Structures are given as C-alpha cells and as structure tokens.
mmCIF file of C-alpha atoms in Angstrom:
data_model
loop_
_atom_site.group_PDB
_atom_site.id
_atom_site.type_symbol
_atom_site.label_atom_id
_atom_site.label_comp_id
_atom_site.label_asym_id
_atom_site.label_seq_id
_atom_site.Cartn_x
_atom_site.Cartn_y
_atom_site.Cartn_z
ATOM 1 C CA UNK X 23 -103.658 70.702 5.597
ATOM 2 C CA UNK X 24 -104.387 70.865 9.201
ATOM 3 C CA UNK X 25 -101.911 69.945 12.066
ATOM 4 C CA UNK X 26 -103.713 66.854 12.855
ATOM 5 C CA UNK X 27 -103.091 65.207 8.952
ATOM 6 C CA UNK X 28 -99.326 66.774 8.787
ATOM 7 C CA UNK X 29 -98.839 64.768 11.999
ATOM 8 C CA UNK X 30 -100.665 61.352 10.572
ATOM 9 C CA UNK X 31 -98.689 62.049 7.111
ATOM 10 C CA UNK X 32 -95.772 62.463 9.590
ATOM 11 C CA UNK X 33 -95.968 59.216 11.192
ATOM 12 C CA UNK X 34 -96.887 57.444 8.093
ATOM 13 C CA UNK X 35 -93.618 57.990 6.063
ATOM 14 C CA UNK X 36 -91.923 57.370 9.563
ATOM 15 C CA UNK X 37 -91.291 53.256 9.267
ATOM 16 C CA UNK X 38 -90.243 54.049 5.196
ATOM 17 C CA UNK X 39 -87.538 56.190 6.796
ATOM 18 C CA UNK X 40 -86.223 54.080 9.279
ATOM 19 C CA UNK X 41 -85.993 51.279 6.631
ATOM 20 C CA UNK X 42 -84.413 53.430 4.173
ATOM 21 C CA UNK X 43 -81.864 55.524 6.571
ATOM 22 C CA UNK X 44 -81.130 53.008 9.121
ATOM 23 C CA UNK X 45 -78.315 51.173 6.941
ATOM 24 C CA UNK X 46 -80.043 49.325 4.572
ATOM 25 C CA UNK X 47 -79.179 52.106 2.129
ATOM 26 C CA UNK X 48 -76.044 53.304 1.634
ATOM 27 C CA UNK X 49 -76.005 55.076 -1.672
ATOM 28 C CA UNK X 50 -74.938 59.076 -1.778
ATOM 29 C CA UNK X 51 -77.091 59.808 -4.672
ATOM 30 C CA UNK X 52 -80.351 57.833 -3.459
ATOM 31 C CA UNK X 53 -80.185 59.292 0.129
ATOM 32 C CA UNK X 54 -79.568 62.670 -1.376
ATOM 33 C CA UNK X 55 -82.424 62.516 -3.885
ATOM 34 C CA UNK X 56 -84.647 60.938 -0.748
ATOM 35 C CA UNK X 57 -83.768 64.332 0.895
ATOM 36 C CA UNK X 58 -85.355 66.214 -1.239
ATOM 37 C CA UNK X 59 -88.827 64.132 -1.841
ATOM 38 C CA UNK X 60 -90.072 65.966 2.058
ATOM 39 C CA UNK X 61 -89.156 67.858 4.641
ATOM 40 C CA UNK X 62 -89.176 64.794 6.943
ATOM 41 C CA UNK X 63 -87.031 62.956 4.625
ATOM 42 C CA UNK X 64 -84.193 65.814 4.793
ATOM 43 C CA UNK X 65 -84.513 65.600 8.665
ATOM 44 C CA UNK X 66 -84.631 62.109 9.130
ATOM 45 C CA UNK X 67 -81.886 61.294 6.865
ATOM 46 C CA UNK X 68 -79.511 63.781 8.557
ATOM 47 C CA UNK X 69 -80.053 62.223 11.764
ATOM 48 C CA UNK X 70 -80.246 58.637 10.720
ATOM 49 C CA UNK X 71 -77.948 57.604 7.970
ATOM 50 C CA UNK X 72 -75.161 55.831 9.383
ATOM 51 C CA UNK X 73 -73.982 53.928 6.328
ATOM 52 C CA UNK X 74 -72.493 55.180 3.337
ATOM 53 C CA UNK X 75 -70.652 54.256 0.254
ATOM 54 C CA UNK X 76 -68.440 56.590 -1.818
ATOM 55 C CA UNK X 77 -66.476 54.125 -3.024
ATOM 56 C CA UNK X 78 -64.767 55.387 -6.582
ATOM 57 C CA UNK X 79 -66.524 58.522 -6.400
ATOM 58 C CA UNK X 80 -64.594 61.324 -8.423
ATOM 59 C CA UNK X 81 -63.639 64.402 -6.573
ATOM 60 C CA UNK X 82 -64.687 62.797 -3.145
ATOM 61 C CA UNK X 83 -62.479 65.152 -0.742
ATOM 62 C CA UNK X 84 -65.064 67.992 -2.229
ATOM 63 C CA UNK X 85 -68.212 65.617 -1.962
ATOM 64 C CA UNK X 86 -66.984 64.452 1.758
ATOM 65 C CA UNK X 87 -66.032 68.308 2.743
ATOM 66 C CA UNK X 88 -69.163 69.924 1.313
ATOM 67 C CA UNK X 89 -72.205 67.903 1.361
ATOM 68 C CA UNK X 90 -71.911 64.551 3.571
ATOM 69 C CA UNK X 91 -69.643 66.400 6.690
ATOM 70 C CA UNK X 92 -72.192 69.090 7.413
ATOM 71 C CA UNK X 93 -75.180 67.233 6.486
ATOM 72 C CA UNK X 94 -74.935 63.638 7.792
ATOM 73 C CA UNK X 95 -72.508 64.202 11.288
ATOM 74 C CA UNK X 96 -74.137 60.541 13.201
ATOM 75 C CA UNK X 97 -72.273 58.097 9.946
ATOM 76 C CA UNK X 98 -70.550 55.001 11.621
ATOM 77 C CA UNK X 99 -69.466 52.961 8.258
ATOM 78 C CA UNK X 100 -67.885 54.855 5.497
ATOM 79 C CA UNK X 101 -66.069 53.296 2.340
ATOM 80 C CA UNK X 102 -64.158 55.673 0.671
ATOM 81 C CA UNK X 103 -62.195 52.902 -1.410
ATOM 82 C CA UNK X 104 -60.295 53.932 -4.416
ATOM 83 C CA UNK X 105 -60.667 57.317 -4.479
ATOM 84 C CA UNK X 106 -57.901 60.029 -4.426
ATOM 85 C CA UNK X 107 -58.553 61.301 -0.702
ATOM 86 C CA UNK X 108 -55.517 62.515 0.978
ATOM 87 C CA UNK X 109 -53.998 62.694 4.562
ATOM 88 C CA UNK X 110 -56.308 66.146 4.446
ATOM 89 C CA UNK X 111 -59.242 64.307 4.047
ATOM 90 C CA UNK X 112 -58.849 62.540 7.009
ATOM 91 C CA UNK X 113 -58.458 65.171 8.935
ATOM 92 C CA UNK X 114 -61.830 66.758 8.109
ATOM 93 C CA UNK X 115 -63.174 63.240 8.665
ATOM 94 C CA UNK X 116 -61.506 62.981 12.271
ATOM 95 C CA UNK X 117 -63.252 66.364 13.131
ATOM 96 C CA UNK X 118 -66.534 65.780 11.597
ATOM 97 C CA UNK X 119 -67.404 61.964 11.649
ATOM 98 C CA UNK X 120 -66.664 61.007 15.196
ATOM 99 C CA UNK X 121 -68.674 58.074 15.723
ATOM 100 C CA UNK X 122 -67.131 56.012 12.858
ATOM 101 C CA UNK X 123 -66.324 52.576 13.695
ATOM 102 C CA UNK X 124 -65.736 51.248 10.362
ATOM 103 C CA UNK X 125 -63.443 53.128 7.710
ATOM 104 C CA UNK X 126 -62.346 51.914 4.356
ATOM 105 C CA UNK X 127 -59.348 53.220 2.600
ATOM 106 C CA UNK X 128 -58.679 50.236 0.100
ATOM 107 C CA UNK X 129 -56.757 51.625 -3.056
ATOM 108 C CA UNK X 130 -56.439 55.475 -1.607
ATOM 109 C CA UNK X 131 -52.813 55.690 -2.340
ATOM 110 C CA UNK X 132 -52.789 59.310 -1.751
ATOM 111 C CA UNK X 133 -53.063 58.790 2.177
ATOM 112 C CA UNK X 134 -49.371 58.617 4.075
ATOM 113 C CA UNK X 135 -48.336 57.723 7.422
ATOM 114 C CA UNK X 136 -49.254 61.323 8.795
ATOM 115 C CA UNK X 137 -53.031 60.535 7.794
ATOM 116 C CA UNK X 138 -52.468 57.883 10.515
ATOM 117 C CA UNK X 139 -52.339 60.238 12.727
ATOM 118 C CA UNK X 140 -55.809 61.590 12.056
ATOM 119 C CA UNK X 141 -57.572 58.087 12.147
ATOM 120 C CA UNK X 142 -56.421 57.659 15.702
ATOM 121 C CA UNK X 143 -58.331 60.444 16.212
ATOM 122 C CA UNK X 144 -61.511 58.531 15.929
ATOM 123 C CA UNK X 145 -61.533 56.397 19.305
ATOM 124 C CA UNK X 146 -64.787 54.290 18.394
ATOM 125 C CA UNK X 147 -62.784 52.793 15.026
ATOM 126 C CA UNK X 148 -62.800 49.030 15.273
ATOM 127 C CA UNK X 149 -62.450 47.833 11.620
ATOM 128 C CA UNK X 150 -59.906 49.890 9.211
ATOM 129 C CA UNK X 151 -58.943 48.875 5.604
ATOM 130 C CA UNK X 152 -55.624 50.220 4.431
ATOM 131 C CA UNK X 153 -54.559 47.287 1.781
ATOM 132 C CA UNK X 154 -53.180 49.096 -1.190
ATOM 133 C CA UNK X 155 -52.160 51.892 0.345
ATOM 134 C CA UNK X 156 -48.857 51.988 -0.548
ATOM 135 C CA UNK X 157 -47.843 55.188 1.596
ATOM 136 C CA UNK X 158 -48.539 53.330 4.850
ATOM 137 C CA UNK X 159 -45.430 52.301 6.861
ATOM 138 C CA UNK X 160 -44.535 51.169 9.949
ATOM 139 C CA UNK X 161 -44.909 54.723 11.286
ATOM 140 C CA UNK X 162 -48.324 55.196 10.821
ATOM 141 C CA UNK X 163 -49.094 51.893 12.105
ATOM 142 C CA UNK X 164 -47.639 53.567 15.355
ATOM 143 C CA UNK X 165 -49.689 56.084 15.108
ATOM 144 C CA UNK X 166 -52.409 53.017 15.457
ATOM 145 C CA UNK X 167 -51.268 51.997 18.179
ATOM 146 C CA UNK X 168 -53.736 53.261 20.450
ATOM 147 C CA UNK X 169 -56.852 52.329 18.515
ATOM 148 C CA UNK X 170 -59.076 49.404 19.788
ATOM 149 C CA UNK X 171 -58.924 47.919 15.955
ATOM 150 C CA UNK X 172 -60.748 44.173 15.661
ATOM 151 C CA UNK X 173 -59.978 44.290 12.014
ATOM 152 C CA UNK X 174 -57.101 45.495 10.181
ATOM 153 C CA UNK X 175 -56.377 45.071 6.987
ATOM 154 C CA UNK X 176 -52.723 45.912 5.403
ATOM 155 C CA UNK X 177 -52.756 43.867 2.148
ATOM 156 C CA UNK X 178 -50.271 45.191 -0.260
ATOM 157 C CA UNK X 179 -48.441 47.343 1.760
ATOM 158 C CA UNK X 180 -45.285 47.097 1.267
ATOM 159 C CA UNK X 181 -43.575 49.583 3.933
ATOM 160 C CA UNK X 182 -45.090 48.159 6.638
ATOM 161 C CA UNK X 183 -42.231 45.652 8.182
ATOM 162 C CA UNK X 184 -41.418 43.967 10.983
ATOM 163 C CA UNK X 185 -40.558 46.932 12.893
ATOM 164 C CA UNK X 186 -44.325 47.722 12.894
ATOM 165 C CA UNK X 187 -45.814 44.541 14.009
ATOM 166 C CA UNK X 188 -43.982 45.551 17.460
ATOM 167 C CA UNK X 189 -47.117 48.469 17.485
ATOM 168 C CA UNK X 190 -49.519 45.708 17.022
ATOM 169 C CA UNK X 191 -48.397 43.282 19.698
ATOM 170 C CA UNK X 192 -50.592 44.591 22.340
ATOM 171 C CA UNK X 193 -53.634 45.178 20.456
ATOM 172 C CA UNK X 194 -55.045 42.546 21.775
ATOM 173 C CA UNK X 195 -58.981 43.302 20.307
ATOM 174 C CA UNK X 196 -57.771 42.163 16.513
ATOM 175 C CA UNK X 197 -59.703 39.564 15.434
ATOM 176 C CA UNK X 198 -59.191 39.759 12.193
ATOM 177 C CA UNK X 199 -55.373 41.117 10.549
ATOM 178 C CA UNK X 200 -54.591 40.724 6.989
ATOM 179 C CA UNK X 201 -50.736 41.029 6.443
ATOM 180 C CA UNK X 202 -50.286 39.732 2.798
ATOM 181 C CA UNK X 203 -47.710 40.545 0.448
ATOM 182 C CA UNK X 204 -46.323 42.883 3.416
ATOM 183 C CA UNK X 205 -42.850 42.883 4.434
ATOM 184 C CA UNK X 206 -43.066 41.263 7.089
ATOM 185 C CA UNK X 207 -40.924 38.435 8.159
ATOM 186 C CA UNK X 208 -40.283 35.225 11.021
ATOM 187 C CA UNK X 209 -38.640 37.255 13.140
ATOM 188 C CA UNK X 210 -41.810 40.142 13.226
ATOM 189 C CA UNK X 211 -44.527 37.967 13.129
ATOM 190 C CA UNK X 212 -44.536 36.382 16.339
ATOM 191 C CA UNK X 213 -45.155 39.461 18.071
ATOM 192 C CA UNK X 214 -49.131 39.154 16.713
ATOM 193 C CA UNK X 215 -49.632 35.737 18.695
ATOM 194 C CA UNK X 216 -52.962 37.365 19.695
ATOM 195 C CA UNK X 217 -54.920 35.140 21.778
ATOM 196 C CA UNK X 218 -58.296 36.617 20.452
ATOM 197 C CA UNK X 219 -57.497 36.402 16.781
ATOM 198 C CA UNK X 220 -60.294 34.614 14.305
ATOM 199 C CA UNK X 221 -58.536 35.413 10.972
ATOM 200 C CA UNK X 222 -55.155 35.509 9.987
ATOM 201 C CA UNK X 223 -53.537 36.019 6.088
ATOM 202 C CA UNK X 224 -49.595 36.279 5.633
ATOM 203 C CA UNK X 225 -50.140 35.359 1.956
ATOM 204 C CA UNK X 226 -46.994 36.256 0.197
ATOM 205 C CA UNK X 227 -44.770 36.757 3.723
ATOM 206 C CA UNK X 228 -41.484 35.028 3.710
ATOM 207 C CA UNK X 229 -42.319 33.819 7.356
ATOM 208 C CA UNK X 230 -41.199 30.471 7.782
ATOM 209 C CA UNK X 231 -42.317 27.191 10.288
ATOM 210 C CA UNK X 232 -41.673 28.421 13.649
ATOM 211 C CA UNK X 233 -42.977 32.099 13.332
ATOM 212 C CA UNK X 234 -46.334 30.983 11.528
ATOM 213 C CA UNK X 235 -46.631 28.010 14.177
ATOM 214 C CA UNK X 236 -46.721 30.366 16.963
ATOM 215 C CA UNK X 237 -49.235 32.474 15.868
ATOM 216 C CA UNK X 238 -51.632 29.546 14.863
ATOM 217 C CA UNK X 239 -51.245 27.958 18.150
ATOM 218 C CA UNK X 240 -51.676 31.003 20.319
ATOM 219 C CA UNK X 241 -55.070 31.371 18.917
ATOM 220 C CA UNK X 242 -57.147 28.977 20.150
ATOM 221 C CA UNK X 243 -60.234 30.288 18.275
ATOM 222 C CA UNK X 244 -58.733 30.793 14.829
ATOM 223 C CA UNK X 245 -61.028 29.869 11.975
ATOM 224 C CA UNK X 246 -59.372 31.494 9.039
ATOM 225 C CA UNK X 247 -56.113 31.305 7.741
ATOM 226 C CA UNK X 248 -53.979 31.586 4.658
ATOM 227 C CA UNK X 249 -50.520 30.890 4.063
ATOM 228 C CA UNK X 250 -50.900 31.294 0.439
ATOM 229 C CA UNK X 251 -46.893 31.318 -1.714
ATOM 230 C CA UNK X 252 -45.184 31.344 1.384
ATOM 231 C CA UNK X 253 -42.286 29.626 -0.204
ATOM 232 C CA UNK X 254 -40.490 29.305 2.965
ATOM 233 C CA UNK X 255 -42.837 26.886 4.459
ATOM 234 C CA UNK X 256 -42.269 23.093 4.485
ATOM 235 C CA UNK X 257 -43.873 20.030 5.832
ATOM 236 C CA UNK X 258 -42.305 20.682 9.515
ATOM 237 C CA UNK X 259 -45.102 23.317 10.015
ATOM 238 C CA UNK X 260 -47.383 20.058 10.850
ATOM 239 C CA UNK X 261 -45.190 18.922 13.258
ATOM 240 C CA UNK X 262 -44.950 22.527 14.652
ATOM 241 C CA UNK X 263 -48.513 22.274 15.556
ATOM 242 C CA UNK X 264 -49.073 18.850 16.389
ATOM 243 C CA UNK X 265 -49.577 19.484 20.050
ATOM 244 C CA UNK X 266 -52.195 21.525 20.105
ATOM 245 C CA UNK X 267 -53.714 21.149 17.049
ATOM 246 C CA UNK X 268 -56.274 23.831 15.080
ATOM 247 C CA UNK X 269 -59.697 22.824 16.492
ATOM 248 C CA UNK X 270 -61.052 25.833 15.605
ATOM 249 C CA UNK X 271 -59.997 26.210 12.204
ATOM 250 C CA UNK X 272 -62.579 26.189 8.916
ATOM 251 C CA UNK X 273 -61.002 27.730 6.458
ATOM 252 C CA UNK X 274 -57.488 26.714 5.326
ATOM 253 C CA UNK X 275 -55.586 28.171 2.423
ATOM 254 C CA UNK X 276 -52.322 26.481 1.318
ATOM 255 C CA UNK X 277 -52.332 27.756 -2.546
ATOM 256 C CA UNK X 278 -48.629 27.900 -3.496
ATOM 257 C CA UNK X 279 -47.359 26.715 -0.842
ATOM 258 C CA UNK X 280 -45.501 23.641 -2.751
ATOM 259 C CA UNK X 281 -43.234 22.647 0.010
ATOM 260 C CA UNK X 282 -45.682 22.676 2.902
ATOM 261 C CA UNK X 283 -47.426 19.360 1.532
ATOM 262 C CA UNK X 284 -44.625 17.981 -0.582
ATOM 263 C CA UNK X 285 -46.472 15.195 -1.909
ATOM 264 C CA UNK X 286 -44.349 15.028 -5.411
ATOM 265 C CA UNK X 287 -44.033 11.600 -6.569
ATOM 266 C CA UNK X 288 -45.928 10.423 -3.421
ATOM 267 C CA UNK X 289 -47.834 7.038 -3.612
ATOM 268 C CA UNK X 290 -51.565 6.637 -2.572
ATOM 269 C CA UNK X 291 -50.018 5.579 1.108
ATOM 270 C CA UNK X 292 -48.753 8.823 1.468
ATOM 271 C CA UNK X 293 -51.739 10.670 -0.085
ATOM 272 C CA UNK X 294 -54.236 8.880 3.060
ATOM 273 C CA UNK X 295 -51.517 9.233 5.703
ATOM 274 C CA UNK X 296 -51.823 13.409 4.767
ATOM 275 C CA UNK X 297 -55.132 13.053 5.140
ATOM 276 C CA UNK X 298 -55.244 11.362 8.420
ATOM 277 C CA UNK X 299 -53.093 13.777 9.597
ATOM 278 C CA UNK X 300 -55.593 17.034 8.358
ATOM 279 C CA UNK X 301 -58.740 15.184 10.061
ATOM 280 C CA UNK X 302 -56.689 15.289 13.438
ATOM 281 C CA UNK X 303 -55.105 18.834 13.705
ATOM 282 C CA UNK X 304 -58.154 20.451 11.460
ATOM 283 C CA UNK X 305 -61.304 18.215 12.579
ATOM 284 C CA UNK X 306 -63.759 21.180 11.971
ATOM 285 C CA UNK X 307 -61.973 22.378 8.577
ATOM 286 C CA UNK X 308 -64.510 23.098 5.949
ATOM 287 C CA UNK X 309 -62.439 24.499 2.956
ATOM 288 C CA UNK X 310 -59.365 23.743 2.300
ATOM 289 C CA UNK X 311 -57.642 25.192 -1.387
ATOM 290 C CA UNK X 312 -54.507 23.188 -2.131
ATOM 291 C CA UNK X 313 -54.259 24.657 -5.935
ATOM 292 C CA UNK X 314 -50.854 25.197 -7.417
ATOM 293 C CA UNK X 315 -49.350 22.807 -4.843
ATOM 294 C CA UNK X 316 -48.428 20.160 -7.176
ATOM 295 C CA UNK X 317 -50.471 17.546 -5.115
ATOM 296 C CA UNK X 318 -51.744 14.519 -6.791
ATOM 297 C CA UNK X 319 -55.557 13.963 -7.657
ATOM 298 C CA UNK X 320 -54.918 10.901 -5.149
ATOM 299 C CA UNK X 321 -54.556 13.745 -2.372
ATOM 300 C CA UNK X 322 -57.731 15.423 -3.027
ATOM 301 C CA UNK X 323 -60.023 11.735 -2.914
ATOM 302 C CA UNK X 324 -58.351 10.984 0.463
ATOM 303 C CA UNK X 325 -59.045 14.233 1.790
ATOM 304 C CA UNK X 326 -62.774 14.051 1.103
ATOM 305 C CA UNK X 327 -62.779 10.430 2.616
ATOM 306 C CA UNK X 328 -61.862 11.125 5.275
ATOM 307 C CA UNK X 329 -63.682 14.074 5.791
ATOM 308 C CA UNK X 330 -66.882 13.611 3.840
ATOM 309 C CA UNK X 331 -67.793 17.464 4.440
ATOM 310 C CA UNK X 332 -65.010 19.058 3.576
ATOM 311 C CA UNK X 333 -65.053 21.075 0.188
ATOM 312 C CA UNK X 334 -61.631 20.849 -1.520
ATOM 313 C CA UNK X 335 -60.083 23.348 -4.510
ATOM 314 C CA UNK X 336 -57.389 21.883 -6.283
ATOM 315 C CA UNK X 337 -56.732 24.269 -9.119
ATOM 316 C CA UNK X 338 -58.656 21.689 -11.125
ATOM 317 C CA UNK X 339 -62.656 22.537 -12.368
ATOM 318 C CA UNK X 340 -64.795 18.993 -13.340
ATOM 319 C CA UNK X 341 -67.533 20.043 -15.852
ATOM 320 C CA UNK X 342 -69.906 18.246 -18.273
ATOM 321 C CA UNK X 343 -69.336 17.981 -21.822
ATOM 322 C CA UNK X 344 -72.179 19.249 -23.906
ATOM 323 C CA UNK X 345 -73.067 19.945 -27.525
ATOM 324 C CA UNK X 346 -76.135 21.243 -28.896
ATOM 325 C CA UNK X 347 -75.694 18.836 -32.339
ATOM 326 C CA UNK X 348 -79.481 16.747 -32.528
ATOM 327 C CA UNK X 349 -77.470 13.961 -34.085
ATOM 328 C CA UNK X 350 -75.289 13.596 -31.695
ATOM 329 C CA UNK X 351 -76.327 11.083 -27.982
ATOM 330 C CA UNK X 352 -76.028 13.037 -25.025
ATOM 331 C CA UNK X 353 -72.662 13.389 -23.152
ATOM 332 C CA UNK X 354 -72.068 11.204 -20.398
ATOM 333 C CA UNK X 355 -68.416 11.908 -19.618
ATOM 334 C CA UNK X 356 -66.718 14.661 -18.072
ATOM 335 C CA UNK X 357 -63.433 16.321 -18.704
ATOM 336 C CA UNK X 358 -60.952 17.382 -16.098
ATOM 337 C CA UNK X 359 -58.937 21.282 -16.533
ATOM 338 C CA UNK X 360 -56.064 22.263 -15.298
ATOM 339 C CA UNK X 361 -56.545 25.589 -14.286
ATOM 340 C CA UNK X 362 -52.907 28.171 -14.417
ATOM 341 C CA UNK X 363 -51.979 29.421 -10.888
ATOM 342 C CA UNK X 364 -52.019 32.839 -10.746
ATOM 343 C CA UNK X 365 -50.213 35.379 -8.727
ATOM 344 C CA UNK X 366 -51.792 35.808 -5.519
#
C-alpha cells in the first residue's frame, strides 16, 4: 500500500473516530477493543477520549493505575461509582488526569477526608459526586474549599455537619448542592444562601422554616428543590416566602413533609385557598410530588385547576381495569391505589 492510499484510508476512518472518541462512547472495554482494530484507532483514542465510565468495575485502582492513566492522559468526565477506590487512587488521578472537570465517587466508601485533599488538586473540577461516601466529613469538605465546584453532591453523608457548610459559604459557582440525609441543621444551612444556586435538596435535614426560607429566597433563579421528610417544617414556611415568592421554581418536592401543608381534615375551601396560594409564589412550577403528605384527593383537583399544566404525584397511581375473559364487556372504570411511602 502506497503512501498516497494509507493517507486516503487515514482520512477515511477519521470522522468514525471523532464520533466514537469524542464522548459519545464511554465504555473501557469498547474503546480498548477499538484500540486495537488500527494503528489510527490506538492514536486517536489516546488523544481523544475524554469520557469514561468505570462505574462498578472490579479491581479499578489496578485498571485506573495501569491501563487508562498512561494511556488516555486528555479524560475530562470519569465515573468511578461504586467501586472500592481509595484516598490512593485519587492521588494517582490528581497527578495523571488533570483536565477532569467532572468526577464521580457515588458509593466509594473507601475514600476519607484526606482523599479530599487530592481532588483539590484538580483546579478545572466543576461537578463532584461524593453521596454515599460515608468517610467524608466536614474536613474534607475544607479541603474543597478552594475548588470552583457548580455541582456538589453529598447525599448520605452523614459526617458532614454544619460546621462544614461554613467551607461552602463562599463558593459562590454551586449551582447545584445536594445535602440530603446530611447532618446538617437551621443553624448551618443559611450559610449556602448562594445567589447563583438552580438546585437545592435538604431531603431528610432537620432544618426548619426560617433556615430553608433563606436559602429559597436568596436564589432568585432556583428551579429545583426538595424538602422531602423534613419533619420540622410547617405551614409558616409559606408565609416565610411570601414576599418574594419562587418565580423561578419548576420542580417542587414536598414528599413527607406532613406538616408543611397540613391539610388534615381540611374542607374543599381550604383545599382551593392552598392552591391559590401555590399559583402565586410558584407560577412557573411544573411538578410538584405531595405523596405521603396526608393531603386530600380534593388538594390534588384544585391544584391542577388552577394550574392546568402542572403535573401532580400524590402517592396515588389511576390505572384501567382489564381482563382478558371473552365473556366478559370491556372495563370502563378505573381503580384508585394507595401507594406505601417509602423511606426517602
């Protein structure tokens, strides 16, 4: 083969690569086995795969220190999610994958607040996933502190306190923070007013009226929030943020939260008068999930009434009756479940 057809062979496989190695494909074992169809393959994909998902993967401190480190330097998303990488393993990561901006840890309990330390090694990080990560405290959150994070996620981890959310509170680039079932409290959480903040979750938080008020309020753009079994929560929270209001906000979820409607016993008056008072603090809300509130069905019909586009979950599923029986006329009613509320 002459120069002339390597080169047109060359430029032929070029647009398969780019499609391939440019983040559409983020599978170890497919861009591995691609590397070994060509020589242009093994080139191209050590230069251009920037996505990859190890997610599971058994033994993947060996797998990340042996194969992807030395092979595939220019990744920027990696998902290393439940696997049994430890604060070492981030360490060879801070060294060898400096351009990540996106880093998930989900379910790597192994990690502790010295592994911190490492990530804040990698300057360009802007989203990080430590929920389940049960060896992250406070301490490695100020380790954090110096990262430009827009999304940080701490679900589940129960070390992290109040005394940490005083690293956060001038990271003013989150956008998104997910603090559920955290220990944090009302007198922490009004240190992440953020302005910039789009999505908020204190599911599980014993955070009560005032603190949750001032976080809603001093985000202007919010869209997302849940305040799911925050048993501290009552009706008062609507007063809380009467002034302002949640213009922004699309997504609401209130599962749990019994005393933040309490609507038990409440007549139909009551049930229109709530719903009034959603379709002026929440005119853009599109979902709103009320299950396990105790509401009445009354609640739900008012709601959509009001606002004719807004989807509503109420812990209860309406489905058709049907039976395959030839002797039988077709169904025509439909039955209404109850669904259990589970544990966040």
């Amino acid at each position: 083969m002459t120069s002339r057809e390597v080169r047109l062979r060359e430029a032929a496989v070029d647009p398969w690569s780019l499609v391939l190695f440019a983040g559409f494909l983020d599978s170890f074992a497919v861009v591995r086995t691609l590397s070994l169809v060509c020589r242009h393959f093994l080139q191209l994909s050590q230069e251009g795969v920037r996505l990859l998902d190890l997610h599971a993967t058994k033994d993947a401190h060996t797998l990340l220190s042996r194969c992807v480190l030395p092979r595939y330097p220019h990744i920027g998303r990696l998902s290393i999610k439940w696997t049994s990488v430890s604060d070492v393993t981030l360490a060879s990561l801070a060294q060898g994958l400096p351009n990540l901006t996106h880093l998930n840890l989900h379910g790597c309990t192994r990690i502790t607040d010295n592994g911190c330390h490492s990530i804040a090694l990698l300057t360009n990080l802007r989203f990080l996933d430590l929920s389940f990560c049960i060896g992250i405290g406070d301490l490695g959150l100020e380790h954090l502190r110096p990262l430009h994070l827009e999304t940080l996620k701490l679900a589940m981890c129960r070390r992290v306190s109040d005394v940490g959310m005083a690293f956060l509170h001038h990271m003013h680039s989150l956008r998104e923070l997910d603090l559920s079932c955290t220990g944090v409290t009302s007198h922490g959480l009004p240190l992440v007013a953020i302005a910039n903040l789009l999505m908020l979750d204190v599911s599980g938080c014993r955070v009560d009226n005032a603190s949750v008020a001032s976080v809603l309020t001093a985000a202007p753009g919010l869209w997302y929030a849940s305040v799911a079994h925050c048993e501290l929560l009552t009706a008062q929270l609507w007063q809380l943020t009467k002034g302002s209001g949640l213009p922004a906000l699309r997504v609401l979820v209130l599962r749990g939260a019994r005393h933040l409607l309490a609507l038990e016993g409440a007549t139909e008056r009551h049930a229109r008068l709530w719903a009034v008072l959603f379709a002026k603090q929440c005119p853009h809300l599109a979902f709103l999930d009320i299950a396990a509130c105790d509401v009445p069905p009354e609640l739900k019909k008012k709601l959509v009434e009001a606002m004719p586009r807004l989807v509503v979950d109420d812990g209860a599923i309406d489905f058709p009756l049907t039976c395959d029986c030839p002797h039988l006329p077709p169904p025509t009613r439909r039955t209404r479940i109850t669904r259990q509320a589970r544990p966040h």
